[in-house]
PDB file of C-alpha atoms in Angstrom:
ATOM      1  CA  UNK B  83      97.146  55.745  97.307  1.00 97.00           C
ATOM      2  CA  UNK B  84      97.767  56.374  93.573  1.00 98.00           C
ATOM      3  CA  UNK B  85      94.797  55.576  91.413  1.00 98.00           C
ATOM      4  CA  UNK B  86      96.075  55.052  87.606  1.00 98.00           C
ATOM      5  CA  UNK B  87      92.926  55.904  85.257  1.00 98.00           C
ATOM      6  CA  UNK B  88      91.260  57.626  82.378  1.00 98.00           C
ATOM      7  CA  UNK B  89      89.060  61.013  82.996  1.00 98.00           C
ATOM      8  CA  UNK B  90      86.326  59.326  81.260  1.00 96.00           C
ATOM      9  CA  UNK B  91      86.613  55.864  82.045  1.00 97.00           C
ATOM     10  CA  UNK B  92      83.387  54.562  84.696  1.00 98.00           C
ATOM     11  CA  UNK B  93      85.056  52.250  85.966  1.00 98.00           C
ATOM     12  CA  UNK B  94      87.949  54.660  87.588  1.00 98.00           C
ATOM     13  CA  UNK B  95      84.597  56.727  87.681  1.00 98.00           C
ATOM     14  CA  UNK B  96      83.066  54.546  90.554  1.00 98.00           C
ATOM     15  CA  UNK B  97      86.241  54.403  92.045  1.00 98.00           C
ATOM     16  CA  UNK B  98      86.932  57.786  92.287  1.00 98.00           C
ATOM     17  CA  UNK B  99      83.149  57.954  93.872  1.00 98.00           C
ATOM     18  CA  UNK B 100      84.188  55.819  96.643  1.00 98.00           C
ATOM     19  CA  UNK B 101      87.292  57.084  97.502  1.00 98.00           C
ATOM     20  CA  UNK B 102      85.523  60.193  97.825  1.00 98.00           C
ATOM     21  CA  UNK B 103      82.733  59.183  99.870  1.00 98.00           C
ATOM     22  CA  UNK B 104      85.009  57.902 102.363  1.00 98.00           C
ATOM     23  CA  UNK B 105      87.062  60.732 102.394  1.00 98.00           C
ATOM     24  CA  UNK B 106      90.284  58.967 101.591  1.00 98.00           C
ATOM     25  CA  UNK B 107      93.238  61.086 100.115  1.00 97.00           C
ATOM     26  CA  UNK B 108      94.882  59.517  96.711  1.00 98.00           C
ATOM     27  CA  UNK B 109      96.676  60.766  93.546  1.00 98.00           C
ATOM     28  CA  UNK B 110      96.026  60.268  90.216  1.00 98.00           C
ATOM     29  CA  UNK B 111      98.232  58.635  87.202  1.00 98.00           C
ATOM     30  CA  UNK B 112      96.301  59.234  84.033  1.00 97.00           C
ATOM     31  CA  UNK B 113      96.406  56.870  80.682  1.00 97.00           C
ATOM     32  CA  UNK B 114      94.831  58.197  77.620  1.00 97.00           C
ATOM     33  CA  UNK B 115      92.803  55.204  76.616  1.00 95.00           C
ATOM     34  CA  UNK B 116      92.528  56.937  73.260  1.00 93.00           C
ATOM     35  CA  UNK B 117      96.235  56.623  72.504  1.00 95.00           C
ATOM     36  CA  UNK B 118      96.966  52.976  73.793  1.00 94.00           C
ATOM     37  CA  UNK B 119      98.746  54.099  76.580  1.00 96.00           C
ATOM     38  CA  UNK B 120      97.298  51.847  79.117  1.00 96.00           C
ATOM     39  CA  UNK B 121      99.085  49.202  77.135  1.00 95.00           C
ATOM     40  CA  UNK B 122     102.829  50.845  77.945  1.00 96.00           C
ATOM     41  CA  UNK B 123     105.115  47.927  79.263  1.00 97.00           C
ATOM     42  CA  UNK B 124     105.911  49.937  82.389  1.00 95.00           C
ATOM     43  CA  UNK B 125     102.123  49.841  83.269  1.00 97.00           C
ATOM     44  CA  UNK B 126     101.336  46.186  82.077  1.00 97.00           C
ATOM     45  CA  UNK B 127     103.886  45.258  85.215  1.00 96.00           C
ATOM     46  CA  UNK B 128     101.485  46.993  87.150  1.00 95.00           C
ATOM     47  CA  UNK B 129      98.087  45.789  85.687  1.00 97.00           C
ATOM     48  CA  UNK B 130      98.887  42.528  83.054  1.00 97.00           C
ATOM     49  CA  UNK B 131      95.134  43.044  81.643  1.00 95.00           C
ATOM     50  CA  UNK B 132      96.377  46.560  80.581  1.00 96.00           C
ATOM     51  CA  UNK B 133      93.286  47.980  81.551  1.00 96.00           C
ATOM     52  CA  UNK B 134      92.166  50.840  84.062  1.00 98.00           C
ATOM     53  CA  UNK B 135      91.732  51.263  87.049  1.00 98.00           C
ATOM     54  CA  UNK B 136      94.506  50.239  88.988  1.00 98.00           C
ATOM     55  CA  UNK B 137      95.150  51.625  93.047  1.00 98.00           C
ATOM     56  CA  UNK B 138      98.306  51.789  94.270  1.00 97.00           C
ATOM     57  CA  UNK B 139      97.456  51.162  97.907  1.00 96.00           C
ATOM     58  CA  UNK B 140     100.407  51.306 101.215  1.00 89.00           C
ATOM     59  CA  UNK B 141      99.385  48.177 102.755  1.00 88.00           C
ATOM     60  CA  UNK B 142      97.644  45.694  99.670  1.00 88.00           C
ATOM     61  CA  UNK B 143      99.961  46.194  97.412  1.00 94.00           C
ATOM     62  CA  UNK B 144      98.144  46.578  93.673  1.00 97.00           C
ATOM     63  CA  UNK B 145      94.473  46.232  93.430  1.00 98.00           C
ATOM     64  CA  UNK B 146      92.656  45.878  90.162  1.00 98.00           C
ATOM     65  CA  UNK B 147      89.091  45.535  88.751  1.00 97.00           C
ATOM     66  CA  UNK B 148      86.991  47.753  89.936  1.00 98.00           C
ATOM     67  CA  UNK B 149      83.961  45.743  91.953  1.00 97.00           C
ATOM     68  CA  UNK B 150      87.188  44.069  93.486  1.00 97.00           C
ATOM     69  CA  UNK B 151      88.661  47.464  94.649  1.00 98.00           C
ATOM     70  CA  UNK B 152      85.091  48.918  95.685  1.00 98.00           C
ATOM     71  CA  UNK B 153      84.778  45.799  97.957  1.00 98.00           C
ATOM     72  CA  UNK B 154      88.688  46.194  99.460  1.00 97.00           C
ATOM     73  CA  UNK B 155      87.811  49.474 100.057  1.00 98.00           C
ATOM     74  CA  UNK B 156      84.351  48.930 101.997  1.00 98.00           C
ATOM     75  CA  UNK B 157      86.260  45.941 103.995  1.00 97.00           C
ATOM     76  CA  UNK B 158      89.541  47.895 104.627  1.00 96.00           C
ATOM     77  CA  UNK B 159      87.527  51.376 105.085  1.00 97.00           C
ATOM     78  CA  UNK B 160      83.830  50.757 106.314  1.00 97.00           C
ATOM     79  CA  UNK B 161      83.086  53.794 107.510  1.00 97.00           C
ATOM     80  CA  UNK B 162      80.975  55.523 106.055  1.00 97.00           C
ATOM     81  CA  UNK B 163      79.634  52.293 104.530  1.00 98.00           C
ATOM     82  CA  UNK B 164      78.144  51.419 101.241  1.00 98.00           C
ATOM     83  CA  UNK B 165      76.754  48.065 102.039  1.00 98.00           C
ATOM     84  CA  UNK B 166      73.500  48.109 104.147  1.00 98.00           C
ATOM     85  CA  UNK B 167      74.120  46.274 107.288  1.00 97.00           C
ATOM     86  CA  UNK B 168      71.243  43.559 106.750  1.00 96.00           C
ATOM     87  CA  UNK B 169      72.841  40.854 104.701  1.00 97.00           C
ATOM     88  CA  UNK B 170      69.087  39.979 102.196  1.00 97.00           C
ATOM     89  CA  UNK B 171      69.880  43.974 101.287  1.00 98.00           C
ATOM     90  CA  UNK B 172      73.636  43.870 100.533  1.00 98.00           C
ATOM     91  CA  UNK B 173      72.602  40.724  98.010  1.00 98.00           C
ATOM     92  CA  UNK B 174      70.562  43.337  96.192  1.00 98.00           C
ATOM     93  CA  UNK B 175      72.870  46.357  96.247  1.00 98.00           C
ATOM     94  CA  UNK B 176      75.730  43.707  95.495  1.00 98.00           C
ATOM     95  CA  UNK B 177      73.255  42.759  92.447  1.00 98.00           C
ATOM     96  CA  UNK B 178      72.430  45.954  91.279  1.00 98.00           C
ATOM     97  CA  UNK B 179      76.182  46.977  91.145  1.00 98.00           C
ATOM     98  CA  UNK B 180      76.389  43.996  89.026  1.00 98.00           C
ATOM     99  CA  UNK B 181      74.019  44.824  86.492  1.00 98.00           C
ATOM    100  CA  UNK B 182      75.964  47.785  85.583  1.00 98.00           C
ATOM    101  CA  UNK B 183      79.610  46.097  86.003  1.00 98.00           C
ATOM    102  CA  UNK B 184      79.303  42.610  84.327  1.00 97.00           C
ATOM    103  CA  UNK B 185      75.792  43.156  81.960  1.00 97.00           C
ATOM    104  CA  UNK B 186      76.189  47.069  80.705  1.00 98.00           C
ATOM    105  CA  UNK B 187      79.305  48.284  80.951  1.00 96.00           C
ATOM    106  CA  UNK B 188      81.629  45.187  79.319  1.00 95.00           C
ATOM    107  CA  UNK B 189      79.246  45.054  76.183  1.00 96.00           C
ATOM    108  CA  UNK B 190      79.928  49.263  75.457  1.00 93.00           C
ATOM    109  CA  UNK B 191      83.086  49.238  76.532  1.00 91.00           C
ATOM    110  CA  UNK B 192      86.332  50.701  74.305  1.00 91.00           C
ATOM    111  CA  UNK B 193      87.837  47.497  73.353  1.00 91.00           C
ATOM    112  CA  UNK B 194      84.325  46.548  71.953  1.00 96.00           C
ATOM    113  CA  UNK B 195      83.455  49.176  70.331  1.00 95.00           C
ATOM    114  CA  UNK B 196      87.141  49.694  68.568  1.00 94.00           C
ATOM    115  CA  UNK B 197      86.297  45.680  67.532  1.00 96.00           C
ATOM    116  CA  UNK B 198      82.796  46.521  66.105  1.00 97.00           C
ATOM    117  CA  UNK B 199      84.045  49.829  63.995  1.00 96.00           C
ATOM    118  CA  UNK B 200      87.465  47.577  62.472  1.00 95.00           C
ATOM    119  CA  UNK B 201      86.953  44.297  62.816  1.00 96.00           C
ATOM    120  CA  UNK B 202      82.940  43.869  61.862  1.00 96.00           C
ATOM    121  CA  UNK B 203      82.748  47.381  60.028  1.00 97.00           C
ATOM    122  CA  UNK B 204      80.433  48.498  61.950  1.00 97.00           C
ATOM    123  CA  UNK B 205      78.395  51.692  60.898  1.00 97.00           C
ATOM    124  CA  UNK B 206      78.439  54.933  63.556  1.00 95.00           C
ATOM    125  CA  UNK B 207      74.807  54.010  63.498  1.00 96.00           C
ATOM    126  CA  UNK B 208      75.145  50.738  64.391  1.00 97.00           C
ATOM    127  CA  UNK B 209      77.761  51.510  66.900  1.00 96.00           C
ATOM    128  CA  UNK B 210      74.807  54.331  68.465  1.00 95.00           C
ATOM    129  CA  UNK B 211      72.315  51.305  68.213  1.00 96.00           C
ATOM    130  CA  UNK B 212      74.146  48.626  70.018  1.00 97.00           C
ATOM    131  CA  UNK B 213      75.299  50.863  72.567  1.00 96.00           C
ATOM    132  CA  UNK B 214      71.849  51.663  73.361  1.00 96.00           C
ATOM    133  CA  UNK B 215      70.534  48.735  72.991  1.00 97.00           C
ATOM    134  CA  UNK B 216      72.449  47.332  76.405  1.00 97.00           C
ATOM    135  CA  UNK B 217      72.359  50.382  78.202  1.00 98.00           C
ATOM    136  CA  UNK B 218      68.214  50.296  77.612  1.00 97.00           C
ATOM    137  CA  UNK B 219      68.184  46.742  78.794  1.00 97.00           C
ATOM    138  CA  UNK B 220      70.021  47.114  81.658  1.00 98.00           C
ATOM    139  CA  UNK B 221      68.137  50.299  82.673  1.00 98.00           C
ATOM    140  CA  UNK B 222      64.794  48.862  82.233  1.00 98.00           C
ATOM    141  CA  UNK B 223      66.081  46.525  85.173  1.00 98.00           C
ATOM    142  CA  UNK B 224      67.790  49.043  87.401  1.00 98.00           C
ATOM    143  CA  UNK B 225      64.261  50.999  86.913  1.00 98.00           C
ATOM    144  CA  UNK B 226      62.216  48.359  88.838  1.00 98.00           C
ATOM    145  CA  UNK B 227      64.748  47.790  91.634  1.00 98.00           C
ATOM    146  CA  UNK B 228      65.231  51.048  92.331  1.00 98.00           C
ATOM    147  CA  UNK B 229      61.428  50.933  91.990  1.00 98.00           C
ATOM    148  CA  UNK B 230      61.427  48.353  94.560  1.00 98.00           C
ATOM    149  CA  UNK B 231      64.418  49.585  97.044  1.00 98.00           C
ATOM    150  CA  UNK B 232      65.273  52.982  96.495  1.00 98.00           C
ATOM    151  CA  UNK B 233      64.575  56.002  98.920  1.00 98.00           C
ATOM    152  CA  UNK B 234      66.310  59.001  97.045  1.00 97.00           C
ATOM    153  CA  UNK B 235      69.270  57.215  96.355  1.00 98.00           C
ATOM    154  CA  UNK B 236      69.488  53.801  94.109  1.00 98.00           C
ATOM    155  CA  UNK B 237      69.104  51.624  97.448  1.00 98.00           C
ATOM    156  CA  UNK B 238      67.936  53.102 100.603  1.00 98.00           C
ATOM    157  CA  UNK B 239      68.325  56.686 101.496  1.00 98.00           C
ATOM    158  CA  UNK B 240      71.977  56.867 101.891  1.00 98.00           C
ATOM    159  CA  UNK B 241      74.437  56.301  98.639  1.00 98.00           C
ATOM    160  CA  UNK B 242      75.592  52.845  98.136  1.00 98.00           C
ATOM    161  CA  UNK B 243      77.271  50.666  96.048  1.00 98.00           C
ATOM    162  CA  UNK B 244      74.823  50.891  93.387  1.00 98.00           C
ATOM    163  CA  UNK B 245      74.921  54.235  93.440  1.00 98.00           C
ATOM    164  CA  UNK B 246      79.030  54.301  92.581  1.00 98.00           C
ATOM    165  CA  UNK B 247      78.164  52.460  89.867  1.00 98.00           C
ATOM    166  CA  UNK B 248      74.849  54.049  88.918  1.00 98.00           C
ATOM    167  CA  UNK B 249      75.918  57.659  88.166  1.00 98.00           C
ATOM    168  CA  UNK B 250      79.127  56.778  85.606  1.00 98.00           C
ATOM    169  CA  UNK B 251      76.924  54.620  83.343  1.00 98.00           C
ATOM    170  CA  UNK B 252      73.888  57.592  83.644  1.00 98.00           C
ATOM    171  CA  UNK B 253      77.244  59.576  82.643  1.00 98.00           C
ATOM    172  CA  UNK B 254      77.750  57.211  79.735  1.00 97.00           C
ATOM    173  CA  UNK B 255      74.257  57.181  78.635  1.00 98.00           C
ATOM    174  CA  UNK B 256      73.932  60.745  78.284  1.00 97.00           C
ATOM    175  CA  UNK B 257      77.336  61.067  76.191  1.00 95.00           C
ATOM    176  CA  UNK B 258      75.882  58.372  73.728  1.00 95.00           C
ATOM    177  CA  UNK B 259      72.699  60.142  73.731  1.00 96.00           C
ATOM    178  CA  UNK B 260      70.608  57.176  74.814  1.00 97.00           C
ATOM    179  CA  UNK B 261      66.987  58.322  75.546  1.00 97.00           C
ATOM    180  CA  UNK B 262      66.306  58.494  79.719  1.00 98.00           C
ATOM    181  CA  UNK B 263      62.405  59.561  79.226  1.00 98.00           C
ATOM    182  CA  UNK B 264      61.721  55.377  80.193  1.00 98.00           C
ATOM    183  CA  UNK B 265      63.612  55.906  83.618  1.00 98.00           C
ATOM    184  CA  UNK B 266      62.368  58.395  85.636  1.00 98.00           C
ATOM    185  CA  UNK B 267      63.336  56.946  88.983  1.00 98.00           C
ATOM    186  CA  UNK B 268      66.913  55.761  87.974  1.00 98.00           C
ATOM    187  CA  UNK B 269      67.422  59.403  86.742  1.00 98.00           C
ATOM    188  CA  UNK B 270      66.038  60.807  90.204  1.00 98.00           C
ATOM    189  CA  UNK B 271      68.635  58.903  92.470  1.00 98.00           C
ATOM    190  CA  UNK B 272      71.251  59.454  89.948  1.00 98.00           C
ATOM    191  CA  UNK B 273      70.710  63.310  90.402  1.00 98.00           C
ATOM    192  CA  UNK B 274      69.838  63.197  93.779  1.00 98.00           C
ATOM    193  CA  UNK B 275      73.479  61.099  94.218  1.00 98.00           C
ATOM    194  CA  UNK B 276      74.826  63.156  91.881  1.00 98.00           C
ATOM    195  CA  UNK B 277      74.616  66.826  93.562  1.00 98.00           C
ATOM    196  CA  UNK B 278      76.404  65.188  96.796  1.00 98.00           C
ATOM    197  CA  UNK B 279      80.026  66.960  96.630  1.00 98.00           C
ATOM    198  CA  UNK B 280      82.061  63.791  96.922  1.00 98.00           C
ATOM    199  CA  UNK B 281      80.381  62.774  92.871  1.00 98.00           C
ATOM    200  CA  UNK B 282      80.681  66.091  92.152  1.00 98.00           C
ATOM    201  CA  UNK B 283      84.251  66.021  92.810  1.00 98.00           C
ATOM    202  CA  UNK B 284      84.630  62.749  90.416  1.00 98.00           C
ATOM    203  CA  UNK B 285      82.953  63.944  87.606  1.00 98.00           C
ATOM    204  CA  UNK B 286      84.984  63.274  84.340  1.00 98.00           C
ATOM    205  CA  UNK B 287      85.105  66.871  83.415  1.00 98.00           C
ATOM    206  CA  UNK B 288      86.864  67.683  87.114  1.00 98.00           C
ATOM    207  CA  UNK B 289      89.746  65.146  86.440  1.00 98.00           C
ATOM    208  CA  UNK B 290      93.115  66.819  85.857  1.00 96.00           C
ATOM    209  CA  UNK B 291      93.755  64.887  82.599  1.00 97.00           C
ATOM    210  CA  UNK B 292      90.196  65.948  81.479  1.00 97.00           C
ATOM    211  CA  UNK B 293      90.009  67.432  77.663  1.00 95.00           C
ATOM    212  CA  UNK B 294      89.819  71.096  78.015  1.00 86.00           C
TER     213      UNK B 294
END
């Protein structure tokens, strides 16, 4: 498999985490997101959104988005899994993955930041606001569920889904300086997943086309 993405993108991030978790072998095909080159014509026949990530797979062809390629993966490798067998608790992991993918992560993402600096003239103050601002709201949240359903690890006491998606926005967070002091438990199971060799091994800063 041939995963095209960008050393510090979370979304290839949580790929990268789940790949590794289940011990699957793949290359990487960077794009500097910082110099448009996601948006060469070669790789819009790959991915028409122009975005990353993108896996190359032998047998599905080309997958994109990454909660669709974290759920390929679980179906078309489910061992070890990252769904909990009971179907009430894959709802919630499912949920909590989703807090992070479609209510964090699309509000501080590149494109939206780049439109806030040019487009609205948007202070670096205000930029630093509004990104914490969403990643605080969506914390708060991922505070009481893991709260509610964690055992060392976001869900449970064996990495999950929400954890995959979990550690690259902690990884976010921290970059932007957003203030963790309000989410003690969410910082535990981020650590906790985060000391596990497999996110180890994804970590931005490991990434071959990582700034040096």
């Amino acid at each position: 498999m041939i995963l095209h993405g960008y050393w510090r993108s979370t979304t290839a991030y949580r790929v990268r985490i789940a790949l590794n978790l289940k011990g699957l072998p793949y290359d990487q095909e960077p794009h500097d997101l910082r110099t448009g080159a996601q948006r060469d014509a070669a790789y819009r026949l790959l991915n028409p959104q122009a975005l990353v990530p993108t896996l190359e797979t032998d047998d599905s062809g080309v997958l994109t988005q990454s909660p669709a390629i974290l759920e390929w993966l679980e179906e078309r490798h489910p061992a070890p899994p990252l769904l909990p067998p009971d179907r009430e608790a894959r709802v919630v992991v499912r949920a909590m993955a989703a807090l992070v993918a479609c209510d964090i992560h699309p509000l501080n993402n590149l494109r939206v930041l780049e439109t806030l600096r040019s487009e609205l003239a948007a202070s670096e103050a205000q930029v630093q606001a509004w990104i914490a601002r969403w990643i605080g709201d969506g914390f708060t949240a991922l505070e009481a569920l893991i709260a509610r359903h964690g055992e060392g690890f976001a869900f449970g006491d064996t990495p999950s889904l929400a954890d995959c998606h979990l550690v690259p926005q902690l990884y976010s967070a921290e970059r932007f300086g957003v203030a963790l002091a309000p989410y003690p438990r969410l910082v535990a199971a981020g650590e906790r997943a985060r000391a596990l060799p497999a996110f180890a091994a994804a970590h931005p800063d490991c990434q071959p086309d990582a700034d040096r």
